[in-house]
Coordinates of C-alpha atoms in Angstrom, one line a residue:
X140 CA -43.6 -62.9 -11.5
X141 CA -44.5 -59.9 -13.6
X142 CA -45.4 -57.8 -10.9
X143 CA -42.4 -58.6 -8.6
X144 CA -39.9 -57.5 -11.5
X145 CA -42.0 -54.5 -11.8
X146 CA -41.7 -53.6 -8.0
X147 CA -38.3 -54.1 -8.8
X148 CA -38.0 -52.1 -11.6
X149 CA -39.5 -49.2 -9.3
X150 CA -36.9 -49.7 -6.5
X151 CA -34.5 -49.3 -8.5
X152 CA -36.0 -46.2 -10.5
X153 CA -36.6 -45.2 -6.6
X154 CA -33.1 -45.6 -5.1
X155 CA -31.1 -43.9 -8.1
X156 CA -33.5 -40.9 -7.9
X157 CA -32.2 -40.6 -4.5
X158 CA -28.6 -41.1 -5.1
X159 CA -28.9 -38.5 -7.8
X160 CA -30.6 -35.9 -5.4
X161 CA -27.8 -36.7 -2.7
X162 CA -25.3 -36.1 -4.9
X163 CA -26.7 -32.9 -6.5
X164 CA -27.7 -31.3 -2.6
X165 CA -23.8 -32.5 -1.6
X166 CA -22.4 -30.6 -4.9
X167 CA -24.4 -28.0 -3.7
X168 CA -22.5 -27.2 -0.4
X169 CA -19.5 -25.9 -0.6
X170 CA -17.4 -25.3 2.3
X171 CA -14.1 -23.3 3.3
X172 CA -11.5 -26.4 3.4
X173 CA -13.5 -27.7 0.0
X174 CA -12.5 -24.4 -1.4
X175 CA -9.0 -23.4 -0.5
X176 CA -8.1 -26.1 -2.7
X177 CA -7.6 -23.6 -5.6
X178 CA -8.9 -20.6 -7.0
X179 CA -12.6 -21.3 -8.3
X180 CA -15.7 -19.5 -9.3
X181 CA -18.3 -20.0 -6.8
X182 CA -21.4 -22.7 -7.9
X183 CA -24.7 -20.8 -8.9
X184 CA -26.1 -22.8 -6.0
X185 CA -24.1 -21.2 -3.0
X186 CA -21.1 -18.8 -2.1
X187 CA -18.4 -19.9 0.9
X188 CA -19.0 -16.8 2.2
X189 CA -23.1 -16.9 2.0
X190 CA -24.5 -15.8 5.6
X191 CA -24.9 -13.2 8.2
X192 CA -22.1 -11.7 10.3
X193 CA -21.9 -9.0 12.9
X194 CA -19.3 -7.2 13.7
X195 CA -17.0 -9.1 16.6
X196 CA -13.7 -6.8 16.8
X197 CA -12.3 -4.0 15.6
X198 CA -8.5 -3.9 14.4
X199 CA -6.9 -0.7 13.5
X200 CA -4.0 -1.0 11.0
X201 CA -2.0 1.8 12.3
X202 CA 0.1 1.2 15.6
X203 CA -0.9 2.5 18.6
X204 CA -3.7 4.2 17.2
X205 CA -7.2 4.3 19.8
X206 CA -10.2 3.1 17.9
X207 CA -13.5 3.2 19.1
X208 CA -15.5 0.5 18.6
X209 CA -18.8 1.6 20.0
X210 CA -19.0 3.4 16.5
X211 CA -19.4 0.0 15.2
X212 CA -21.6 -1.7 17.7
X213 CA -24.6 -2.2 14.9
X214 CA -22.2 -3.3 12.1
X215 CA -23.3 -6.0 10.2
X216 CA -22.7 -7.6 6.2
X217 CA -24.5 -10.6 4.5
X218 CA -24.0 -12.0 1.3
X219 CA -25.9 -14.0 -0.7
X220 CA -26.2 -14.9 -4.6
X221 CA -28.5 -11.9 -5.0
X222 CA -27.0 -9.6 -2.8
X223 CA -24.2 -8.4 -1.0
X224 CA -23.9 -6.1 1.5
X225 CA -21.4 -4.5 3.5
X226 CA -22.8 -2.0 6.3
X227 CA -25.0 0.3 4.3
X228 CA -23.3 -0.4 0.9
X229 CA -25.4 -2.9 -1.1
X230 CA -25.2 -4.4 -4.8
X231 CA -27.1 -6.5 -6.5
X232 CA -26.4 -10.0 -7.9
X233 CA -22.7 -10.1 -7.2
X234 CA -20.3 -11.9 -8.9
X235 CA -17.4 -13.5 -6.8
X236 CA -13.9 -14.7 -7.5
X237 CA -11.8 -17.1 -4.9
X238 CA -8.5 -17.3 -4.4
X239 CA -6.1 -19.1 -1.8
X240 CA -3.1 -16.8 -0.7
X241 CA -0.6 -17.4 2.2
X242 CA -1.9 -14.8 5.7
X243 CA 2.0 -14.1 6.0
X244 CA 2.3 -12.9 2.4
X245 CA -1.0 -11.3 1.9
X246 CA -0.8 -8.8 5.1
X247 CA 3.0 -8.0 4.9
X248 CA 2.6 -7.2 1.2
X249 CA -0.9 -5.4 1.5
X250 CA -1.3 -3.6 4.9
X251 CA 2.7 -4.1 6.2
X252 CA 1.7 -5.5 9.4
X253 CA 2.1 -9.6 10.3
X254 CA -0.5 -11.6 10.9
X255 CA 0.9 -12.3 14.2
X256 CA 0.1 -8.9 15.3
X257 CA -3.8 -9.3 13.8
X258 CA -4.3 -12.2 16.0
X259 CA -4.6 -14.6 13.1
X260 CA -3.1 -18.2 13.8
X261 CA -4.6 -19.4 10.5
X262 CA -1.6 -20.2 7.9
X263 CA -4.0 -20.1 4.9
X264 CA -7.1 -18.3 4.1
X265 CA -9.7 -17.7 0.9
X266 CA -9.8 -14.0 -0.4
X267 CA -12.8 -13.5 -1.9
X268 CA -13.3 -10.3 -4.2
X269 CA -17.2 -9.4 -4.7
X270 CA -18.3 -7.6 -7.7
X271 CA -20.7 -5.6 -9.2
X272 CA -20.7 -6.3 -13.4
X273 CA -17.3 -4.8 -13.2
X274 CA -17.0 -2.8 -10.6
X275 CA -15.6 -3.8 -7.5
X276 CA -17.3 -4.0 -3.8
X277 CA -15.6 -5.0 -1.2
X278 CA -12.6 -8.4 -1.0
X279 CA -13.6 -10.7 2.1
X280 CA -10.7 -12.4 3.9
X281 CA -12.2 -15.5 5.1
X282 CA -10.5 -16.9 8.0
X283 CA -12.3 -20.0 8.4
X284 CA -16.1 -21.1 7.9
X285 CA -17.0 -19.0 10.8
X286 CA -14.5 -15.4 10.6
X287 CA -14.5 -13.1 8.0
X288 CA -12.5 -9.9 8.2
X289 CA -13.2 -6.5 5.7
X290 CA -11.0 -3.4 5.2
X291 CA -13.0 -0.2 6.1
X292 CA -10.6 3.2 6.1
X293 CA -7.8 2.6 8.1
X294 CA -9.3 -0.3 10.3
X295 CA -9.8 -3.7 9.9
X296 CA -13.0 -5.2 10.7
X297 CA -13.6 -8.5 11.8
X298 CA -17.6 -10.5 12.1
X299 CA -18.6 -13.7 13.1
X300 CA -21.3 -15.7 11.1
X301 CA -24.8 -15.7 12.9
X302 CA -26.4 -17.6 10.6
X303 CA -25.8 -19.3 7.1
X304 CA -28.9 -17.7 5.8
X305 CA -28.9 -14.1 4.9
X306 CA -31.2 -11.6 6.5
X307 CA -31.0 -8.7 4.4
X308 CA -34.5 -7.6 4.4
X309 CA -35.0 -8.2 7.9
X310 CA -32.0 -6.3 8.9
X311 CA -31.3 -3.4 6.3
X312 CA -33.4 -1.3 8.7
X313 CA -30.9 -1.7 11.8
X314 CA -27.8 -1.0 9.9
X315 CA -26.0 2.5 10.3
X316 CA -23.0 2.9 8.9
X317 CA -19.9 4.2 10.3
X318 CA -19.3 7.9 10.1
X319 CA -15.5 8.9 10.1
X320 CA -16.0 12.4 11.2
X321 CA -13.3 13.3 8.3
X322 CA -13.6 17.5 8.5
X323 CA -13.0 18.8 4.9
X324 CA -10.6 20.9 4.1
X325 CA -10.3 22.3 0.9
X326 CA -6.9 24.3 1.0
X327 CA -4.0 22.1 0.7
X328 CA -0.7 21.4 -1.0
X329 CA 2.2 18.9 -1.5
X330 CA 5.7 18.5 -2.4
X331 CA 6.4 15.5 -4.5
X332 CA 10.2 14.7 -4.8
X333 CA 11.0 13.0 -8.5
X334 CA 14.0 10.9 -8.7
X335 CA 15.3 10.5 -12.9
X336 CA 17.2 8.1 -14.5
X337 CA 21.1 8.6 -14.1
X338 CA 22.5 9.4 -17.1
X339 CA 25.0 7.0 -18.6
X340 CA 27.5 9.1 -20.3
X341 CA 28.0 11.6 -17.4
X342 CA 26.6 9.9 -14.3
X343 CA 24.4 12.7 -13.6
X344 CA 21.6 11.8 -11.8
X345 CA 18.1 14.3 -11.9
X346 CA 16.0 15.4 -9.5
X347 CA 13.1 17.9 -9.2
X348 CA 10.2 18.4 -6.6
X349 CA 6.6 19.3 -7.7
X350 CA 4.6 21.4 -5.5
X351 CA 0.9 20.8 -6.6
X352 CA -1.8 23.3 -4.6
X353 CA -5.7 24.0 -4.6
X354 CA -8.0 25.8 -2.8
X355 CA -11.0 23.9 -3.7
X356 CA -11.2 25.7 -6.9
X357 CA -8.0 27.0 -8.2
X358 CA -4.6 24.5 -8.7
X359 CA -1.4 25.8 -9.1
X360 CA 1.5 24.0 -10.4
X361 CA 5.5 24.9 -9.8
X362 CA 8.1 22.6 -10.5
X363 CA 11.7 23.4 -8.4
X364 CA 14.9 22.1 -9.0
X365 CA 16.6 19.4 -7.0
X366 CA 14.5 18.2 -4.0
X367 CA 13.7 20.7 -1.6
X368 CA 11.6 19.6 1.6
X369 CA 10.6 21.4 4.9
X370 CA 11.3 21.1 8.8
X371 CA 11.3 24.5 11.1
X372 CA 12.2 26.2 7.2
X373 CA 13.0 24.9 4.2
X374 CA 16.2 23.0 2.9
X375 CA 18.1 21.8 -0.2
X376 CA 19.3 18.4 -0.5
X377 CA 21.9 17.9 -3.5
X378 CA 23.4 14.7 -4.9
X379 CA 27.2 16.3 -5.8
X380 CA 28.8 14.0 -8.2
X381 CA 32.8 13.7 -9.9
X382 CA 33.9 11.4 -12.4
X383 CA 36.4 9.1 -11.2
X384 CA 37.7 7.4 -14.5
X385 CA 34.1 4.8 -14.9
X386 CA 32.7 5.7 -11.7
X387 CA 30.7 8.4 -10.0
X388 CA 32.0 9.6 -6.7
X389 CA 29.1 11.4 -5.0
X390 CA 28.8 13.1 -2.0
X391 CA 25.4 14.7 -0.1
X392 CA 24.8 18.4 -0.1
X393 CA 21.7 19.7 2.5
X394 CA 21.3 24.0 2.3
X395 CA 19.3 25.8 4.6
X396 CA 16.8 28.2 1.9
X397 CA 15.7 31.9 3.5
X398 CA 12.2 33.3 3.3
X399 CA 13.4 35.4 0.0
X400 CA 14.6 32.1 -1.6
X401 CA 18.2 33.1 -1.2
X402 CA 20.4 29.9 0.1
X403 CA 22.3 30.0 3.3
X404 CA 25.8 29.5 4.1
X405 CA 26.2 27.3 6.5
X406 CA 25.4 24.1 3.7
X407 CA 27.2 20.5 4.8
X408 CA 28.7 18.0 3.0
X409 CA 28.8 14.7 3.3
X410 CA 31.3 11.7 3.0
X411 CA 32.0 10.5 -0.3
X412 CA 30.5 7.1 -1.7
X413 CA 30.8 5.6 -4.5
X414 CA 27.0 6.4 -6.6
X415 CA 25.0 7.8 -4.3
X416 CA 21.0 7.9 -4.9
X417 CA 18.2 8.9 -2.7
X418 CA 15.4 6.5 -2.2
X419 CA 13.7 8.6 0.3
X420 CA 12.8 12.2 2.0
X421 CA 11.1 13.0 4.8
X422 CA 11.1 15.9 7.7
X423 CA 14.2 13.6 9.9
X424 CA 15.2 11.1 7.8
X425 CA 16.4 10.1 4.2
X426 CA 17.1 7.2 2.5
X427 CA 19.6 6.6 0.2
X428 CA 21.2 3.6 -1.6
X429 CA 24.9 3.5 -3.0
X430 CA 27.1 1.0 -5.0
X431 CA 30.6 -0.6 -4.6
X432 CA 31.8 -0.5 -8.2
X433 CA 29.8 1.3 -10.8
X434 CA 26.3 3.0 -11.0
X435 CA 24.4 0.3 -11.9
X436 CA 25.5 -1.9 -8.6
X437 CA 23.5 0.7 -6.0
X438 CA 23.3 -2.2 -4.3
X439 CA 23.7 -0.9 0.1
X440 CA 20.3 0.4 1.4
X441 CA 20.0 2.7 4.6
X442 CA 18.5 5.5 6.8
X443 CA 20.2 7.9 7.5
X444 CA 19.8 11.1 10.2
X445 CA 19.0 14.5 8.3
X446 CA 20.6 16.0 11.5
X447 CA 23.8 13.5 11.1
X448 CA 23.8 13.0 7.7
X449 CA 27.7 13.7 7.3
X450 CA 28.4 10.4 8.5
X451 CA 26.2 8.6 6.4
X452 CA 25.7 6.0 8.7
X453 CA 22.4 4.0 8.5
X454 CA 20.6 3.2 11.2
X455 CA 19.2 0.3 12.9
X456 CA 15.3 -0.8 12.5
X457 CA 15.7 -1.0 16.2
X458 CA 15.9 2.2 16.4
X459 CA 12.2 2.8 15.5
X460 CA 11.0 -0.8 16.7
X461 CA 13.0 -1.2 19.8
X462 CA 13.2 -5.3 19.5
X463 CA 10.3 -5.8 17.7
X464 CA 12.1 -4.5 14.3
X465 CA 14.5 -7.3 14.5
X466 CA 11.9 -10.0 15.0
X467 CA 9.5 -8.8 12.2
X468 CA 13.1 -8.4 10.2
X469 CA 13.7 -12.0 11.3
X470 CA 10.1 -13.5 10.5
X471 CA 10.6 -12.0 6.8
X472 CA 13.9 -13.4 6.3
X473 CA 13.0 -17.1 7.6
X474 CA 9.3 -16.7 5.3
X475 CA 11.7 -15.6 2.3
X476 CA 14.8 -18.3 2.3
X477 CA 12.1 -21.1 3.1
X478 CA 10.1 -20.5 0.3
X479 CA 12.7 -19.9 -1.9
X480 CA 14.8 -22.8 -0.4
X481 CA 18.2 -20.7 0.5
X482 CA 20.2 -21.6 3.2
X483 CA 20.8 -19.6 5.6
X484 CA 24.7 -19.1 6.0
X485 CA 24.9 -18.1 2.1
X486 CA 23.8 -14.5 3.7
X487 CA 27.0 -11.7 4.0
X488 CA 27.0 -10.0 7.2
X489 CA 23.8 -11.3 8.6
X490 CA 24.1 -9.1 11.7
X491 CA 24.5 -5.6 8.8
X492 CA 21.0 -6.5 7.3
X493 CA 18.8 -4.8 10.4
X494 CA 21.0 -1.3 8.8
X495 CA 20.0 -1.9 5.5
X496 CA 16.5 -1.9 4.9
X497 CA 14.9 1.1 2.3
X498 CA 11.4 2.8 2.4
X499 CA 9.1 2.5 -1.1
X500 CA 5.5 3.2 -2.3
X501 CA 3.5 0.7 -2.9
X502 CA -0.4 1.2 -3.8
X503 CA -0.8 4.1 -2.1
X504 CA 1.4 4.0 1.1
X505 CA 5.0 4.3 1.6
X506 CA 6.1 0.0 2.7
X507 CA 9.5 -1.0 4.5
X508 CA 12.0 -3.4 2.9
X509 CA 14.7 -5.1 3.9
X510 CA 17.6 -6.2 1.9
X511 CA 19.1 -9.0 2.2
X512 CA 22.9 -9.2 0.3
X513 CA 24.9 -12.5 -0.3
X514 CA 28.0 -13.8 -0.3
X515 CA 30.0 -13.4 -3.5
X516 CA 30.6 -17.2 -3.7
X517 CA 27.1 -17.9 -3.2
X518 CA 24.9 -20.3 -5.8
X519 CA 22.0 -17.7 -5.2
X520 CA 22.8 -16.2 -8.5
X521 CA 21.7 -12.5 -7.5
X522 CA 23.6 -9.7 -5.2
X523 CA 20.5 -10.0 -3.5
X524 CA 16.9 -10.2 -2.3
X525 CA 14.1 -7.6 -1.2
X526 CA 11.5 -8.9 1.3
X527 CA 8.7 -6.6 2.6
X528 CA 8.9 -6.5 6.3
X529 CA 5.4 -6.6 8.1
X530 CA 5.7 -3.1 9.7
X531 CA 4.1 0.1 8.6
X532 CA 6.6 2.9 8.7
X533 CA 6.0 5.2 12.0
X534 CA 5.6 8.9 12.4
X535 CA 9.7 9.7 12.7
X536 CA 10.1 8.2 9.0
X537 CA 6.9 9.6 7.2
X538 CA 4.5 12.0 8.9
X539 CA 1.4 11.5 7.1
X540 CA 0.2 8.1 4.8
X541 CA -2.8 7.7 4.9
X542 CA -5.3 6.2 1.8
X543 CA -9.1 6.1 3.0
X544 CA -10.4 4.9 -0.1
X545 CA -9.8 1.6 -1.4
X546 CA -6.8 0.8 -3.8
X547 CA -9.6 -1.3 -5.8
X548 CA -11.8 1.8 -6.0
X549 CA -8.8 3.6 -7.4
X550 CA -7.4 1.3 -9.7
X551 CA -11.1 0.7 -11.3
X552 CA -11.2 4.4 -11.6
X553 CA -7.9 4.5 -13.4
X554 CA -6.6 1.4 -14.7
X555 CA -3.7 2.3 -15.2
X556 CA -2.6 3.4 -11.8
X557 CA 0.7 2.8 -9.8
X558 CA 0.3 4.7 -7.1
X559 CA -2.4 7.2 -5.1
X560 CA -1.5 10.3 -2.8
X561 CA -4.2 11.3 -0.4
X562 CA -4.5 14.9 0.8
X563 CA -4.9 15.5 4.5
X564 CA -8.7 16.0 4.9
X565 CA -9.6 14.5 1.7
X566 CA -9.9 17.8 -0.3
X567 CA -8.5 15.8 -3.4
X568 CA -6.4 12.5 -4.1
X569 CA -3.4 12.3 -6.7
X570 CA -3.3 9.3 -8.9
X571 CA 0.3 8.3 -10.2
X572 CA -0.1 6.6 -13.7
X573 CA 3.1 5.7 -16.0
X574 CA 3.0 9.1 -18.1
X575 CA 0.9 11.6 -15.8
X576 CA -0.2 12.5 -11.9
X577 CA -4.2 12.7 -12.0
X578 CA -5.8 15.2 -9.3
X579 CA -9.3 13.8 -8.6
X580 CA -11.9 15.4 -6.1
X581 CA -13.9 13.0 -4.5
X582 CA -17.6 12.9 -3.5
X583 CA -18.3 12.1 -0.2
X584 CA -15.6 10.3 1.8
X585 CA -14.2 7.4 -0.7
X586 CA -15.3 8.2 -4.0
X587 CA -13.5 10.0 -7.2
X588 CA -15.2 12.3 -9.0
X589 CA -15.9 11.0 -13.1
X590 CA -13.1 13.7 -14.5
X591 CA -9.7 14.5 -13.2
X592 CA -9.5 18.2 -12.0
X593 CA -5.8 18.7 -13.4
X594 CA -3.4 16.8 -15.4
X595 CA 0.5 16.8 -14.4
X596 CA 3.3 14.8 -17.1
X597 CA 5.9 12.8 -15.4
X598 CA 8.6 10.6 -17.2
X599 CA 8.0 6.8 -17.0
X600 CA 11.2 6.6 -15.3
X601 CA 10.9 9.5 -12.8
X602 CA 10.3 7.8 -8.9
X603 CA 8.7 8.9 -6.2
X604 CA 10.7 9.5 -3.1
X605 CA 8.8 12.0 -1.1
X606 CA 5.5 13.3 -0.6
X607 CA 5.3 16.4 2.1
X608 CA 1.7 18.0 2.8
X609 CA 0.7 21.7 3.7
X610 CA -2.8 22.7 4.6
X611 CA -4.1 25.8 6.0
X612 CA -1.9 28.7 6.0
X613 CA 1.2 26.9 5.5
X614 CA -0.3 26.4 1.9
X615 CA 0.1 30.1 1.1
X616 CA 3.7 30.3 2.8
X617 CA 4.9 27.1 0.6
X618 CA 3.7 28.7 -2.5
X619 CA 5.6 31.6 -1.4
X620 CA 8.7 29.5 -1.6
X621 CA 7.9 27.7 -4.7
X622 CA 7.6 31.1 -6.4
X623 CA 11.0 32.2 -5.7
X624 CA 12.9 28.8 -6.1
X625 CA 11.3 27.6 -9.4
X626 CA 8.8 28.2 -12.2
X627 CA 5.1 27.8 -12.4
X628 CA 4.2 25.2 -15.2
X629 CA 1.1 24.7 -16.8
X630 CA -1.6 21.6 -16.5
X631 CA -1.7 19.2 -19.3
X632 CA -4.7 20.4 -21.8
X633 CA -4.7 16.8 -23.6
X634 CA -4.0 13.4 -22.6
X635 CA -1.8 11.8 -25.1

């Protein structure tokens, strides 16, 4: 009798050893679907994304643009609790953060282009953001438990798990990593339009343009009245404003400036709105926004022709999409009113919205929106709504955006960033913070320099609304004009 209830007393010992080893191995693994439950911190025992990928397409964010994808034939990236590595960029016992975010939302808002037009069917997926103490690597959008896509440059990369094990130190001598053949090029220049606060007394609204230069070595600084910007020569555009009893009654002024500075005759005028702002300049196109009682209901959003600006007529997305504007338009609106349960026929003029849309920076790259108004009797409780349309402005509306380095390598260099302006050629980036614009040089292709170069004050309310580039010889020709039109200013000495 005693030495059956001792075998029995050892089968039991037996079988809960093994149920507490099953259950510790199944806590252990840690898939996708068990993790897009919420945003956790990854077991010390295994990451979702732990494994090795290769490179299985290449995806470039900007439209139409050719990319080569033999460049990246050998790409690979493995991650593991004690390394990560992307390409030929390694760290060393990463940390990792999960979060679940909506495909729709996360694109339009981050790169301006739908999922739709990725390829991604996948309503859902886990971002996860790898670290290195606190600087950050790389964020890994995980599709599903076998597709993982990473941002590199302009392109979007996408790899396919090979195996769940990671093979760092038998692969790290086959990796190469990609060379962008980026030529530098150290003499450059650009224009950045400043939009004030309008003033409440006298409706006055103020703007200035900044043009910021180096050579590599030397900056120069002038700051011009109004917002002057460039096509076959340069131009002035004007906000002309009158008091009617509360209201200002503005109008669009756009001079032609000579080589000596000296403005030209031949200046138009536009219709007259009630408050007129401009949201946006570029070479064909500005943007403007205007009201329908007082200043502080610039409420109408549109485009609107340099060459036909008179009229002030907006016009249609179409117009740079062909069909495709409407249906991207269309895809933002649905996304928008069914999240935020509205019903449809509460929107005014639903047939005007594809006129009035706007063009804004966000995080280093000007973003279309499009705004949609409502009915005066609606429940909505707001004039109306702003939702981020899925398309990446094309060359007629901005002629150069481009932001190689990563907004997380910029915003870990300066926390305090709002915005980032990349020269053509990478011969320095400008970082917009509340109080100042930061010149940086960088080192290599995607990295700051420690120190800014040179310090520029802004006012906390002053917006961007246009940023216009010169390299080469035109540097020395827009100095030219900068020289005559407005005053050179000096760098701030001491950050406040």
């Amino acid at each position: 009798m005693m030495k059956k209830s001792k075998r029995l007393k050892k089968n039991i010992i037996l079988i809960s050893f093994m149920v507490f080893s099953f259950l510790i191995l199944s806590s252990c693994t840690r898939n996708y679907n068990d993790i897009k439950k919420g945003i956790v911190s990854p077991s010390r025992s295994s990451v979702t994304v732990e494994g090795f990928y290769k490179i299985s397409e290449v995806i470039s964010l900007e439209e139409d643009r050719f990319v080569d994808e033999r460049s990246y034939k050998n790409f690979s990236a493995e991650f593991s609790l004690k390394e990560a590595r992307v390409g030929m960029e390694t760290v060393m016992n990463p940390k990792y953060k999960i979060k679940d975010v909506s495909t729709y939302d996360f694109f339009s808002k981050e790169y301006m282009v739908s999922k739709d037009s990725l390829g991604i069917n996948e309503e859902r997926m886990l971002v996860t953001s790898i670290k290195d103490k606190e600087k950050s690597f790389y964020d890994i959008y995980q599709l599903n438990d076998e597709n993982i896509m990473i941002a590199k440059g302009n392109n979007l990369l996408k790899l396919k798990k090979i195996t769940n094990e990671s093979l760092i130190e038998k692969s790290r001598q086959e990796q190469k990593e990609i060379s962008m053949n980026i030529e530098i090029e150290p003499k450059s220049g650009v224009l950045i339009g400043l939009k004030g606060k309008r003033d409440k007394e006298s409706l006055i609204q103020n703007y200035r343009t900044l043009w910021i230069t180096t050579d590599g070595e030397f900056q120069e600084l002038y700051e011009i009245p109004n917002i002057i910007f460039p096509r076959k020569e340069f131009f002035e555009l004007k906000v002309m404003s009158r008091k009617e009893e509360n209201d200002s009654i503005d109008s669009l002024k756009i001079t032609p400036i000579k080589r000596n500075g000296e403005t030209g005759k031949d200046s138009k005028l536009s219709k007259e709105e009630k408050f007129i702002e401009i949201d946006f300049v570029g070479n064909n196109f500005i943007g403007i926004g205007s009201g329908k009682d007082t200043y502080s209901k610039a409420i109408y959003k549109r485009i609107v022709s340099i060459d036909k600006f008179y009229n002030l007529e907006g016009v249609s997305i179409s117009s740079f999409f062909e069909e495709r504007g409407k249906e991207e338009f269309d895809a933002g609106l649905e996304n928008e009113l069914e999240k935020k349960d509205i019903r449809n026929e509460l929107i005014l003029d639903e047939e005007s919205r594809y006129n009035n849309f706007y063009i804004k920076r966000f995080h280093g790259n000007w973003m279309i929106k499009d705004r949609i108004m409502f009915k005066e009797d609606s429940d909505v409780g707001k004039d109306y709504i702003d939702i981020p349309i899925a398309l990446k402005p094309p060359k007629e509306l901005v002629t150069y955006d481009e932001l190689y380095i990563s907004w997380n390598e910029v915003i870990e260099k300066v926390p305090q960033a709002m915005d980032a302006f990349l020269a053509p050629k990478n011969s320095f980036i400008l970082i917009r913070t509340p109080k100042y614009l930061m010149m940086y040089r960088l080192k290599g292709l995607n990295k700051l320099e420690d120190q800014p170069t040179e310090i520029v004050e802004i006012k906390e309310d002053e917006e961007i609304i246009m940023a216009e580039w010169a390299e080469g010889d035109f540097v020395e020709r827009w100095t030219e004009t900068a020289k005559v039109l407005g005053e050179r200013i000096i760098f701030v000495q001491n950050i406040k």
